[in-house]
Each structure stands twice: as structure tokens, then as C-alpha cells.
PDB file of C-alpha atoms in Angstrom:
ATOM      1  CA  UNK A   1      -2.649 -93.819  -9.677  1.00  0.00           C
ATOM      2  CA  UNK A   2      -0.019 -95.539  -7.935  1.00  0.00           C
ATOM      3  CA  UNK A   3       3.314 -94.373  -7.216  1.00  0.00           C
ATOM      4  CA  UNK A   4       5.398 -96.695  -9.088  1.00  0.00           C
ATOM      5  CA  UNK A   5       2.984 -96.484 -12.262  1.00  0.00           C
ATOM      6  CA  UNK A   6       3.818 -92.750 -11.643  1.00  0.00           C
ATOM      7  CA  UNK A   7       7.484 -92.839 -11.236  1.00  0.00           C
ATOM      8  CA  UNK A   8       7.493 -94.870 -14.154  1.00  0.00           C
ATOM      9  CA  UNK A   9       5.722 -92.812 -16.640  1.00  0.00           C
ATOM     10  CA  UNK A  10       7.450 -89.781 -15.076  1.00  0.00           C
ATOM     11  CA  UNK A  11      11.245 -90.917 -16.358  1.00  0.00           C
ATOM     12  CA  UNK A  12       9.736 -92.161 -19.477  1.00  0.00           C
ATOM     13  CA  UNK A  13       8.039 -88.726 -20.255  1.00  0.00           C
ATOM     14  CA  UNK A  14      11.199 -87.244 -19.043  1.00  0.00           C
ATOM     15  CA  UNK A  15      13.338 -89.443 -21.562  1.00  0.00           C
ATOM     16  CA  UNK A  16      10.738 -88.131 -24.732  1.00  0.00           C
ATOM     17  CA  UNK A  17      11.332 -84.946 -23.742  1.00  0.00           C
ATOM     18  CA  UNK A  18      14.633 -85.107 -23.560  1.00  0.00           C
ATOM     19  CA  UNK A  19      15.296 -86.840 -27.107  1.00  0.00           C
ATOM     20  CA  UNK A  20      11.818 -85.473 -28.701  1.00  0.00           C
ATOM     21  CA  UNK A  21      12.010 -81.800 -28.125  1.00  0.00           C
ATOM     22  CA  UNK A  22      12.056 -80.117 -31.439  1.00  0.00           C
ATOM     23  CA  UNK A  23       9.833 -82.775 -33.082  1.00  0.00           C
ATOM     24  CA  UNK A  24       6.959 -82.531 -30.119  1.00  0.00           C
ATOM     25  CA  UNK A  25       7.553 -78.413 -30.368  1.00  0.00           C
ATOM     26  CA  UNK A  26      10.724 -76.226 -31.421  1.00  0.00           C
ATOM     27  CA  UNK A  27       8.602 -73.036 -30.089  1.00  0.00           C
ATOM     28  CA  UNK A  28       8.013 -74.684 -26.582  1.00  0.00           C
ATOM     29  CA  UNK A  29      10.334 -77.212 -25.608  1.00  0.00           C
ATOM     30  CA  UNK A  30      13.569 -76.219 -27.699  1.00  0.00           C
ATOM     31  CA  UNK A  31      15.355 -75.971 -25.155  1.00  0.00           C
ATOM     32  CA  UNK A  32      14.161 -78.254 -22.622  1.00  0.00           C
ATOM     33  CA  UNK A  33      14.266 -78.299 -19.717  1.00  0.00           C
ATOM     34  CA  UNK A  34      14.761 -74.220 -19.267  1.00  0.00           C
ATOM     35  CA  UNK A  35      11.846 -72.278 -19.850  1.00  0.00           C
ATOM     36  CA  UNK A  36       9.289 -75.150 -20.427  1.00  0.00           C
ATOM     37  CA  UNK A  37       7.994 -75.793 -17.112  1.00  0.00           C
ATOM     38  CA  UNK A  38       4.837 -74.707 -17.764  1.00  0.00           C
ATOM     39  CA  UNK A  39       4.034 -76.750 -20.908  1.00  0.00           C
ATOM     40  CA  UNK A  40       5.591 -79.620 -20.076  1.00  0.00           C
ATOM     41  CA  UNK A  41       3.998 -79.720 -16.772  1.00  0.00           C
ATOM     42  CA  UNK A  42       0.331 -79.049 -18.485  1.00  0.00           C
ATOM     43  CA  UNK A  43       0.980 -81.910 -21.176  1.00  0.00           C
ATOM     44  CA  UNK A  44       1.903 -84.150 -18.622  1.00  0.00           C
ATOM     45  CA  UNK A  45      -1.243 -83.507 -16.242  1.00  0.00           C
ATOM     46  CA  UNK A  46      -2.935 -84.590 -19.618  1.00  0.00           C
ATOM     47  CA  UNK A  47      -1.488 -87.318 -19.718  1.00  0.00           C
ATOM     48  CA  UNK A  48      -2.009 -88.305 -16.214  1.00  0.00           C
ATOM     49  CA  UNK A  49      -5.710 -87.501 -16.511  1.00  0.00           C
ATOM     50  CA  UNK A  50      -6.147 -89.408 -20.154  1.00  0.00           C
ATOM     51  CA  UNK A  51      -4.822 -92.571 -17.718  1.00  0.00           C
ATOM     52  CA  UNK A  52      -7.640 -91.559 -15.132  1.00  0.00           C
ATOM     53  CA  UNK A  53      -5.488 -89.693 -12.840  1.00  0.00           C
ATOM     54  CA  UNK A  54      -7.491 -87.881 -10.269  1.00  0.00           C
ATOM     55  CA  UNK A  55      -6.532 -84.495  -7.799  1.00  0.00           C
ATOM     56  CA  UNK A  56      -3.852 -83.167 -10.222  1.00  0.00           C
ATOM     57  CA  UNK A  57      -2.646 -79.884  -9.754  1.00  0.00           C
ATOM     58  CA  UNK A  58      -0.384 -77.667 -11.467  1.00  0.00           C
ATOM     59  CA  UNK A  59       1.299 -75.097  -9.600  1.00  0.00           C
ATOM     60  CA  UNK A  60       2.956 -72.256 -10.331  1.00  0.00           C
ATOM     61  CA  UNK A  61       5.072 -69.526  -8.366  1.00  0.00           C
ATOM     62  CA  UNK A  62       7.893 -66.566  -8.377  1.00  0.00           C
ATOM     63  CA  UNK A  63      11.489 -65.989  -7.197  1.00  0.00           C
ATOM     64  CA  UNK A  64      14.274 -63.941  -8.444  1.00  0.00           C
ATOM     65  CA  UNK A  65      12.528 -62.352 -10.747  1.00  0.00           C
ATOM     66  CA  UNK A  66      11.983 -65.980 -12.348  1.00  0.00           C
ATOM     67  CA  UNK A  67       9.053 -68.510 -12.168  1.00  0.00           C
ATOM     68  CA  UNK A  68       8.486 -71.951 -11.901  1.00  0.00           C
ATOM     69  CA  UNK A  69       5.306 -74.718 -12.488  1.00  0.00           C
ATOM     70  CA  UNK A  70       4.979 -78.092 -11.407  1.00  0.00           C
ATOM     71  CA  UNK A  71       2.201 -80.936 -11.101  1.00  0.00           C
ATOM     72  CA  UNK A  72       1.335 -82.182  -7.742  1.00  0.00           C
ATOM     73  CA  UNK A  73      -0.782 -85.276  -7.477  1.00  0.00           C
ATOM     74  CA  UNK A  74      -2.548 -85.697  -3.503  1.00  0.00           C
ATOM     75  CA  UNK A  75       0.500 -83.614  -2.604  1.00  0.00           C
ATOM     76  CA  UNK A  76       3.099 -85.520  -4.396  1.00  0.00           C
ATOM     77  CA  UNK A  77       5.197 -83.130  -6.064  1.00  0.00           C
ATOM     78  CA  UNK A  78       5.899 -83.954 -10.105  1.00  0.00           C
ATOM     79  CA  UNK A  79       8.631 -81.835 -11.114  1.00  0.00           C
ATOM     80  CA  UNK A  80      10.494 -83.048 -14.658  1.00  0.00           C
ATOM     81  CA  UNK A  81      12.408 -79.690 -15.188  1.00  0.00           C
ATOM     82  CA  UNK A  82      13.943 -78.642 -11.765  1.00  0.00           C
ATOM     83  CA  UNK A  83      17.091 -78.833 -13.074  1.00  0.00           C
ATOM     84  CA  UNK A  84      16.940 -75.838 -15.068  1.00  0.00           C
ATOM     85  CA  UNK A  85      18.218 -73.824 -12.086  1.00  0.00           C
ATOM     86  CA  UNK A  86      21.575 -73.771 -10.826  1.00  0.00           C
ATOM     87  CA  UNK A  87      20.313 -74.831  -7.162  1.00  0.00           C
ATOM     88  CA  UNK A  88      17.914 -77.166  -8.801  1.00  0.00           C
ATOM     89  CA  UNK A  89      17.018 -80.998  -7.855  1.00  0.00           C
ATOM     90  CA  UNK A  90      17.785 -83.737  -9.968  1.00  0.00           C
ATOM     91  CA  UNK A  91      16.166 -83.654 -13.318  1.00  0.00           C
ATOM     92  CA  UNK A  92      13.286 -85.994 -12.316  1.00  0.00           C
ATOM     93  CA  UNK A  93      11.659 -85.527  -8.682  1.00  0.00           C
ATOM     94  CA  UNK A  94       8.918 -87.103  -7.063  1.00  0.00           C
ATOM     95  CA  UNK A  95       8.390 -86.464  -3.645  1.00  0.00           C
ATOM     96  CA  UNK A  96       6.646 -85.179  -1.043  1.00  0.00           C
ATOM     97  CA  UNK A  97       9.369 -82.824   0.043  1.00  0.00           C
ATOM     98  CA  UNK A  98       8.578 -79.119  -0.441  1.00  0.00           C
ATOM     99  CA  UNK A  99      11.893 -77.906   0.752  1.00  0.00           C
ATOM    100  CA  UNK A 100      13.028 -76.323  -3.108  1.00  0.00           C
ATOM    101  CA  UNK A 101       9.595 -75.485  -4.355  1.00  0.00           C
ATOM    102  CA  UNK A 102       8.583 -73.516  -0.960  1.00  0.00           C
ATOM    103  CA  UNK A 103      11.421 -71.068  -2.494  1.00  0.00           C
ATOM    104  CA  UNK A 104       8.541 -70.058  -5.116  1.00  0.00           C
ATOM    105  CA  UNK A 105       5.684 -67.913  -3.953  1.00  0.00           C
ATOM    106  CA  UNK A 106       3.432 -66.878  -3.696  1.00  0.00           C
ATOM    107  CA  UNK A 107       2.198 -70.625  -4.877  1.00  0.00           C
ATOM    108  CA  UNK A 108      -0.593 -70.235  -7.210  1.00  0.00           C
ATOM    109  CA  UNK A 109      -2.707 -73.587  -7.834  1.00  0.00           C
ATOM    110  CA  UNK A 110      -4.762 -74.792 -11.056  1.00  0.00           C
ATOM    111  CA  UNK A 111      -6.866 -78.178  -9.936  1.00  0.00           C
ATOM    112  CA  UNK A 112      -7.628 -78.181 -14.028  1.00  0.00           C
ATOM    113  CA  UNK A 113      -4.450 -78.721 -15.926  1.00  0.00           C
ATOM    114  CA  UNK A 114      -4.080 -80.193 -18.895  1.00  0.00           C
ATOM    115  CA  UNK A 115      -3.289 -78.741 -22.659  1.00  0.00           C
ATOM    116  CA  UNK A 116      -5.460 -75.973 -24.530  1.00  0.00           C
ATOM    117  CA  UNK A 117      -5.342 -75.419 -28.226  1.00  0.00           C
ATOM    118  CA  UNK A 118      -2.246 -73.881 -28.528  1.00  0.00           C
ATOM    119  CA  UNK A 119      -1.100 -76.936 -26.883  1.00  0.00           C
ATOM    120  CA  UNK A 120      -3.068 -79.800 -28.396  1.00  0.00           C
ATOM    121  CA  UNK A 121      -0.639 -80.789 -31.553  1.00  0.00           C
ATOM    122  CA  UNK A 122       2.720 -81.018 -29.524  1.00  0.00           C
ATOM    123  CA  UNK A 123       0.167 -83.369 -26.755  1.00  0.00           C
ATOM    124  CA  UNK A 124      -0.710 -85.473 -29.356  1.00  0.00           C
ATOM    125  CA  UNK A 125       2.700 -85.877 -30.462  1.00  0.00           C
ATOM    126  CA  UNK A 126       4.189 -86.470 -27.063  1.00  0.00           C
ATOM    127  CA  UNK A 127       1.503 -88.952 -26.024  1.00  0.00           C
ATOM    128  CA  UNK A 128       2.186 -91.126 -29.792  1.00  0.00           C
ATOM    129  CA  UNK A 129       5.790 -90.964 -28.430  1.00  0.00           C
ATOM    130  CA  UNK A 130       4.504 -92.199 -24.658  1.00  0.00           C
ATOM    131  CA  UNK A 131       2.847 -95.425 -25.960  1.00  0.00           C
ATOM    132  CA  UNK A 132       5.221 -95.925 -28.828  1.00  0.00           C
ATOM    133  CA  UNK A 133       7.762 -96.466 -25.898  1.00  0.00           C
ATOM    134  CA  UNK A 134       5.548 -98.166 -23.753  1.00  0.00           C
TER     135      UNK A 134
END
């Protein structure tokens, strides 16, 4: 995938999040962005891969007695809920910088991401919401 294509999908999956949360899944993304990480970065990698995305990662790591997941794409780093922490990026980064997520380890990677059946019915209403806004 190109960048652009995934910069642009990125703020638009960022903006359903964002206005969607309750209706895509109260139990998971009610408060978005703090504590759904995880979920939101394993519906997105779905996403990615339904538009023949290739080399996805999520990853995953510790600190302050916290934790943190992301996607990373050929080393691109996908990160739509950074902002959760006080000392957080902006709400949307894309970048090959490591500088904030080096601060989790130790770094555990997934090169399979994507939704399992817990997850399936908010991913199917998150990616009616992506290509209702397309």
C-alpha cells in the first residue's frame, strides 16, 4: 500500500472511531482512545489486509505498569490511540520514528493481526462505516 492511501484511511478510521464508538462496540471502544489500543489496532490490520495490505504487524509492549499495541506496516509505525497518555503523540501518527514507542518493552510482535470472533461484529460494523465514508 502506499503511504498516502495509508495516511488517508488512517484519519478516516480515526474519525469513525472517534464519532462511532459505542455503535461499533460500547464493551471495547467506549472510551476511545484509552484502553482500546489493542482492538482498534487488530480491526484496523483487518482492514489493511481486506485492501491487500502486506507485512502488517501488530505490536505490543509494557511500561509503568501500563501497555500499549500498535500496527507497523514495513516498519511504518500506525498508531491511532497514542494520545491516550499524558506524554503521548498526536492522536494520529504515522511515521517511522520509534522515539515514543521504544518507551514500551519488551516489544512483542504478531505478523498475523487482524480480528477473531470476539471481534468480528464490531469489524464488520467499522468497515460498513469505512466505505460508507469513502
Amino acid at each position: 500500500m502506499k503511504i498516502d492511501v495509508i495516511k488517508k484511511e488512517v484519519v478516516k478510521a480515526r474519525r469513525i472511531f472517534e464519532q462511532h464508538h459505542d455503535y461499533i462496540s460500547k464493551t471495547y471502544f467506549g472510551g476511545f482512545p484509552t484502553g482500546s489500543c489493542g482492538c482498534s489496532a487488530d480491526i484496523l490490520a483487518e482492514y489493511f489486509i481486506s485492501k491487500g495490505a502486506k507485512n502488517i504487524e501488530y505490536v505490543y509492549g509494557e511500561r509503568d505498569g501500563g501497555s500499549h499495541g500498535w500496527l507497523e506496516l514495513d516498519g511504518l509505525i500506525i498508531d491511532i490511540t497514542a494520545d491516550q497518555f499524558e506524554d503521548g503523540i498526536e492522536s494520529i501518527f504515522i511515521s517511522y520514528n520509534r522515539d515514543f514507542h521504544e518507551q514500551f518493552s519488551p516489544l512483542e510482535r504478531n505478523d498475523k493481526p487482524g480480528v477473531n470472533a470476539v471481534l468480528r461484529d464490531p469489524y464488520n460494523k467499522f468497515k460498513a462505516l469505512m466505505e460508507a465514508h469513502a
